[in-house]
Amino acid sequence: MSRFTQNSSRNLFYGGSLFFFFVLIGLTFDTMGGLSKRDHRENITPQVAHGKRIWEANNCVGCHTIMGEGAYFAPELGNVYARRGPDFIKGWIQSQPTGVKGRRQMPQFHLTEEELDAIVAFLKWTGEINNAKWPPNVEG
Amino acid sequence: MNYSSQSVAKLYFIAAIGLFVGQILFGLILGTQYVIGDFLFPAIPFNVARMVHSNLLIVWLLFGFMGSAYFLVPEEAERELYSPLLAKILFWVFLVAGALTIVGYLSVPYATLTKITGDDLLPTMGREFLEQPTITKIGIVIVALGFLFNIGMTILKGRKTSISLVLLTGLVGLAVFFLFSFYNPENLVLDKYFWWWVVHLWVEGVWELILGAILAFILIKLTGVDREVIDKWLYVIIAMSLITGLIGTGHHFYWIGTPEYWQIWGSVFSALEPIPFFMMAVFAFNMVNKRRREHPNEVATLWALGTSIMSFLGAGVWGFLHTLAPVNYYTHGTQITAAHGHMAFYGAYVMIVLSMISYAMPLLRGKAICNGRKSQTLEKWAFWLMTISMVFITLFLTGAGILQVWLQRIAETPMSFMETQDQIAIFYWLRLISGLFFLVGLVVYIKSFFVKNDEFVPT
């Protein structure tokens, strides 16, 4: 340890961090290059983009997860299109809150028919991203 | 306190503790909603309480970091703060902006908030932890720039130590990576990829530099060990943090549509992420064992040792538990993640801020060197109450998570999400009870600031 001076430790920090930061940048460039094959971005229609805005404007991620990220209070929605289908999703959002005593409640968001279709389009697109077959089963 | 301008830190610490109380109260609301689903509905829906809980955490930790910097940097630079006035102005700007944002969350539906704050002009809202209105985000950037200018000028014009330079590097990184919060593409995969450049590169990256610098500062003060020794440890620890943590970002890129090689990069590097935390624990205990003075602020030493152990457990061990891709395939997005998140944030960032407050606050309040015996005893009680409660919160959430993974994802006939939640309710009840004990600890903590006639008497 005696030959390992303060300078060596400082160099380890600056050199090591910088090196791995560039590795991260390199991997990021590679990821960006190949991403379009997996995210099927050609299918991001204005409706899908609108759906993402509605998703965000109502803070859906405050209760639900999407591809596993978000809050763990309500079901995963990255695969909800496959689990429930479009009509159920729209009907469910419209009928909230259930008002069942003691049960978790989802607010009423007063979405228009057009907005409901957009959110469904967004969830359908999300479900078709190639994300290494996650979640393990349809229950999410 | 050696420089009068350090006193601005007091404002920041008081605000931090106040917001901490708010965070815990909203945590208890959330814990209750997990078992009594319609509790406070529709006044405070779960998502609103969660925004308040997590945003208050971030804001009070930022207050804590800034207060720590305002206390630490003049002492390291051996000169007064460049501009105490700027520090005070930015304090009020940040506090008012933060308070208005929380009021916004609580008083109108989130969709209304996005509308009245003009989110459509530059959509950044509605993403986890980055729920703040765009205008608040701009305010955060302005406050951060002013703060960095103030701290940077102080360091530039004074003595430059490893500790202040590492702290500054961490704080600059914090500001720089926050800029990614303004990037919100229509493509969800891209959105998620760069969202992690804020969230992961903060808490598993540059924040660890801030943590390391504050811990090193406190250990120098408390133990009197040579700066050369401490500096060497500090550099090696933060080197390991970034060497493992930067590519460790990959553990978030397993299941969001990014290439599958991330499963290997992420698993290998994030499996190494406990190393810097382990070193930090060895460091803290070593320095205290080799102490050259008996500092009478025993409780500050307790916090400093505590943060080194609890961050190793919460960030290191509980992180490792679910970080390997084949494990994470099953645990991703379950209560296991919540368990890890709670103990890691408490162990690493809550406890380091409380360590700093414990060391600095007596000096800021004009006491000779530390609080009296009664006050320290109370604070030690608070330490154990909060820490043990957090251990139980983590254990119960881990139990909930394991059962959740089994019932919902592994069992032959998987249950639905809500059926599973019903099955694991007992763990949520136990977590809520632990949370109440945490609140008791917090009340004791605050009480420890108000002990009368309790000056420290050297023996």
CSV table of N, CA and C in Angstrom, one decimal, chain A residues 33-104:
chain,number,residue,atom,x,y,z
A,33,GLY,N,-27.9,2.6,-32.6
A,33,GLY,CA,-27.8,2.2,-34.0
A,33,GLY,C,-28.7,1.0,-34.3
A,34,GLY,N,-28.8,0.1,-33.3
A,34,GLY,CA,-29.6,-1.1,-33.6
A,34,GLY,C,-31.0,-1.1,-33.0
A,35,LEU,N,-31.4,0.0,-32.4
A,35,LEU,CA,-32.6,0.0,-31.7
A,35,LEU,C,-33.9,0.0,-32.5
A,36,SER,N,-33.8,0.5,-33.7
A,36,SER,CA,-35.0,0.6,-34.6
A,36,SER,C,-35.5,-0.8,-34.9
A,37,LYS,N,-34.6,-1.8,-34.9
A,37,LYS,CA,-35.1,-3.1,-35.2
A,37,LYS,C,-36.0,-3.7,-34.1
A,38,ARG,N,-35.7,-3.2,-32.9
A,38,ARG,CA,-36.5,-3.7,-31.7
A,38,ARG,C,-37.7,-2.9,-31.3
A,39,ASP,N,-37.6,-1.6,-31.5
A,39,ASP,CA,-38.7,-0.7,-31.0
A,39,ASP,C,-39.8,-0.4,-32.0
A,40,HIS,N,-39.7,-1.1,-33.2
A,40,HIS,CA,-40.6,-0.9,-34.3
A,40,HIS,C,-41.2,0.6,-34.3
A,41,ARG,N,-40.2,1.5,-34.4
A,41,ARG,CA,-40.6,2.9,-34.3
A,41,ARG,C,-41.4,3.4,-35.6
A,42,GLU,N,-41.3,2.6,-36.7
A,42,GLU,CA,-42.1,2.9,-37.9
A,42,GLU,C,-43.6,2.9,-37.6
A,43,ASN,N,-43.9,2.2,-36.5
A,43,ASN,CA,-45.4,2.2,-36.1
A,43,ASN,C,-45.8,3.2,-35.1
A,44,ILE,N,-44.9,4.2,-34.8
A,44,ILE,CA,-45.3,5.3,-33.9
A,44,ILE,C,-46.1,6.3,-34.7
A,45,THR,N,-47.4,6.1,-34.8
A,45,THR,CA,-48.3,7.0,-35.6
A,45,THR,C,-48.5,8.2,-34.7
A,46,PRO,N,-49.1,9.3,-35.3
A,46,PRO,CA,-49.5,10.4,-34.4
A,46,PRO,C,-50.4,10.0,-33.3
A,47,GLN,N,-51.2,8.9,-33.6
A,47,GLN,CA,-52.2,8.4,-32.5
A,47,GLN,C,-51.4,7.8,-31.3
A,48,VAL,N,-50.4,7.0,-31.7
A,48,VAL,CA,-49.5,6.4,-30.6
A,48,VAL,C,-48.8,7.5,-29.8
A,49,ALA,N,-48.3,8.5,-30.5
A,49,ALA,CA,-47.6,9.6,-29.8
A,49,ALA,C,-48.6,10.3,-28.9
A,50,HIS,N,-49.8,10.5,-29.4
A,50,HIS,CA,-50.8,11.2,-28.6
A,50,HIS,C,-51.1,10.4,-27.4
A,51,GLY,N,-51.2,9.1,-27.6
A,51,GLY,CA,-51.5,8.2,-26.5
A,51,GLY,C,-50.4,8.3,-25.4
A,52,LYS,N,-49.1,8.4,-25.8
A,52,LYS,CA,-48.1,8.6,-24.8
A,52,LYS,C,-48.3,9.9,-24.0
A,53,ARG,N,-48.7,10.9,-24.7
A,53,ARG,CA,-48.9,12.2,-24.0
A,53,ARG,C,-50.1,12.0,-23.0
A,54,ILE,N,-51.1,11.3,-23.3
A,54,ILE,CA,-52.2,11.1,-22.4
A,54,ILE,C,-51.7,10.2,-21.2
A,55,TRP,N,-50.9,9.2,-21.5
A,55,TRP,CA,-50.3,8.4,-20.5
A,55,TRP,C,-49.6,9.3,-19.5
A,56,GLU,N,-48.8,10.2,-20.0
A,56,GLU,CA,-48.0,11.1,-19.1
A,56,GLU,C,-48.9,12.1,-18.4
A,57,ALA,N,-49.8,12.7,-19.1
A,57,ALA,CA,-50.6,13.8,-18.6
A,57,ALA,C,-51.5,13.3,-17.4
A,58,ASN,N,-51.7,12.0,-17.4
A,58,ASN,CA,-52.6,11.5,-16.3
A,58,ASN,C,-51.8,10.8,-15.2
A,59,ASN,N,-50.4,10.8,-15.4
A,59,ASN,CA,-49.5,10.2,-14.4
A,59,ASN,C,-49.9,8.7,-14.2
A,60,CYS,N,-50.1,8.0,-15.2
A,60,CYS,CA,-50.5,6.6,-15.1
A,60,CYS,C,-49.4,5.8,-14.4
A,61,VAL,N,-48.1,6.3,-14.6
A,61,VAL,CA,-47.0,5.5,-14.0
A,61,VAL,C,-46.9,5.7,-12.5
A,62,GLY,N,-47.8,6.6,-12.0
A,62,GLY,CA,-47.8,6.8,-10.5
A,62,GLY,C,-48.5,5.6,-9.8
A,63,CYS,N,-49.2,4.8,-10.5
A,63,CYS,CA,-49.7,3.5,-9.9
A,63,CYS,C,-49.3,2.3,-10.6
A,64,HIS,N,-49.2,2.4,-12.0
A,64,HIS,CA,-48.9,1.2,-12.8
A,64,HIS,C,-47.4,1.1,-13.1
A,65,THR,N,-47.0,-0.1,-13.6
A,65,THR,CA,-45.7,-0.2,-14.2
A,65,THR,C,-46.0,-0.3,-15.7
A,66,ILE,N,-44.9,0.0,-16.5
A,66,ILE,CA,-44.9,-0.2,-17.9
A,66,ILE,C,-43.6,-0.7,-18.3
A,67,MET,N,-43.5,-1.9,-18.8
A,67,MET,CA,-42.3,-2.7,-19.0
A,67,MET,C,-41.5,-2.8,-17.6
A,68,GLY,N,-42.3,-2.9,-16.6
A,68,GLY,CA,-41.7,-3.1,-15.2
A,68,GLY,C,-41.3,-1.9,-14.5
A,69,GLU,N,-41.4,-0.7,-15.1
A,69,GLU,CA,-41.0,0.5,-14.4
A,69,GLU,C,-42.2,1.4,-14.1
A,70,GLY,N,-42.2,1.9,-12.9
A,70,GLY,CA,-43.3,2.7,-12.4
A,70,GLY,C,-43.6,2.4,-11.0
A,71,ALA,N,-44.9,2.5,-10.6
A,71,ALA,CA,-45.3,2.2,-9.2
A,71,ALA,C,-45.9,0.8,-9.2
A,72,TYR,N,-45.8,0.1,-8.0
A,72,TYR,CA,-46.2,-1.3,-7.9
A,72,TYR,C,-47.6,-1.5,-7.3
A,73,PHE,N,-48.4,-0.4,-7.4
A,73,PHE,CA,-49.7,-0.4,-6.8
A,73,PHE,C,-50.8,-1.0,-7.6
A,74,ALA,N,-50.6,-1.0,-8.9
A,74,ALA,CA,-51.6,-1.5,-9.9
A,74,ALA,C,-50.9,-2.3,-11.0
A,75,PRO,N,-51.7,-3.0,-11.8
A,75,PRO,CA,-51.1,-4.0,-12.7
A,75,PRO,C,-50.1,-3.4,-13.8
A,76,GLU,N,-49.2,-4.3,-14.2
A,76,GLU,CA,-48.4,-4.0,-15.4
A,76,GLU,C,-49.2,-3.7,-16.6
A,77,LEU,N,-48.9,-2.6,-17.3
A,77,LEU,CA,-49.7,-2.3,-18.5
A,77,LEU,C,-48.9,-2.4,-19.8
A,78,GLY,N,-47.6,-2.8,-19.8
A,78,GLY,CA,-46.9,-3.0,-21.0
A,78,GLY,C,-47.5,-4.1,-21.9
A,79,ASN,N,-48.1,-5.1,-21.2
A,79,ASN,CA,-48.7,-6.2,-21.9
A,79,ASN,C,-50.2,-6.2,-21.7
A,80,VAL,N,-50.8,-5.1,-21.3
A,80,VAL,CA,-52.2,-5.2,-21.0
A,80,VAL,C,-53.1,-5.4,-22.3
A,81,TYR,N,-52.5,-4.9,-23.4
A,81,TYR,CA,-53.3,-5.1,-24.7
A,81,TYR,C,-53.4,-6.6,-24.9
A,82,ALA,N,-52.3,-7.4,-24.7
A,82,ALA,CA,-52.4,-8.8,-24.9
A,82,ALA,C,-53.3,-9.5,-23.9
A,83,ARG,N,-53.3,-9.0,-22.6
A,83,ARG,CA,-54.0,-9.6,-21.5
A,83,ARG,C,-55.5,-9.4,-21.6
A,84,ARG,N,-55.9,-8.1,-22.0
A,84,ARG,CA,-57.3,-7.7,-21.9
A,84,ARG,C,-57.9,-7.3,-23.2
A,85,GLY,N,-57.1,-6.9,-24.1
A,85,GLY,CA,-57.7,-6.4,-25.4
A,85,GLY,C,-58.2,-5.0,-25.3
A,86,PRO,N,-58.5,-4.4,-26.5
A,86,PRO,CA,-58.8,-2.9,-26.6
A,86,PRO,C,-60.1,-2.5,-25.9
A,87,ASP,N,-61.1,-3.3,-26.1
A,87,ASP,CA,-62.5,-2.9,-25.6
A,87,ASP,C,-62.5,-2.9,-24.1
A,88,PHE,N,-61.9,-4.0,-23.5
A,88,PHE,CA,-61.8,-4.0,-22.0
A,88,PHE,C,-61.1,-2.8,-21.4
A,89,ILE,N,-59.9,-2.5,-22.1
A,89,ILE,CA,-59.1,-1.3,-21.6
A,89,ILE,C,-60.0,-0.1,-21.6
A,90,LYS,N,-60.7,0.2,-22.7
A,90,LYS,CA,-61.5,1.4,-22.8
A,90,LYS,C,-62.6,1.4,-21.7
A,91,GLY,N,-63.3,0.2,-21.7
A,91,GLY,CA,-64.4,0.1,-20.8
A,91,GLY,C,-64.0,0.3,-19.3
A,92,TRP,N,-62.8,-0.3,-19.0
A,92,TRP,CA,-62.3,-0.2,-17.6
A,92,TRP,C,-62.0,1.2,-17.2
A,93,ILE,N,-61.3,1.9,-18.1
A,93,ILE,CA,-61.0,3.3,-17.8
A,93,ILE,C,-62.2,4.2,-17.6
A,94,GLN,N,-63.2,3.9,-18.5
A,94,GLN,CA,-64.5,4.7,-18.4
A,94,GLN,C,-65.3,4.4,-17.1
A,95,SER,N,-65.2,3.2,-16.6
A,95,SER,CA,-66.0,2.8,-15.5
A,95,SER,C,-65.4,3.2,-14.1
A,96,GLN,N,-64.3,3.7,-14.1
A,96,GLN,CA,-63.6,4.0,-12.8
A,96,GLN,C,-64.2,5.3,-12.2
A,97,PRO,N,-64.1,5.4,-10.8
A,97,PRO,CA,-63.7,4.4,-9.9
A,97,PRO,C,-64.7,3.4,-9.6
A,98,THR,N,-64.4,2.2,-9.2
A,98,THR,CA,-65.3,1.2,-8.9
A,98,THR,C,-66.1,1.5,-7.6
A,99,GLY,N,-65.5,2.2,-6.7
A,99,GLY,CA,-66.2,2.6,-5.4
A,99,GLY,C,-66.4,1.4,-4.5
A,100,VAL,N,-65.8,0.2,-4.8
A,100,VAL,CA,-65.9,-0.9,-3.9
A,100,VAL,C,-65.2,-0.6,-2.6
A,101,LYS,N,-65.8,-0.7,-1.5
A,101,LYS,CA,-65.3,-0.3,-0.2
A,101,LYS,C,-64.0,-1.1,0.1
A,102,GLY,N,-63.0,-0.4,0.5
A,102,GLY,CA,-61.7,-1.0,0.9
A,102,GLY,C,-60.8,-1.4,-0.2
A,103,ARG,N,-61.3,-1.3,-1.5
A,103,ARG,CA,-60.5,-1.7,-2.6
A,103,ARG,C,-59.7,-0.6,-3.2
A,104,ARG,N,-58.6,-0.9,-3.8
A,104,ARG,CA,-57.8,0.2,-4.5
A,104,ARG,C,-58.6,0.9,-5.6
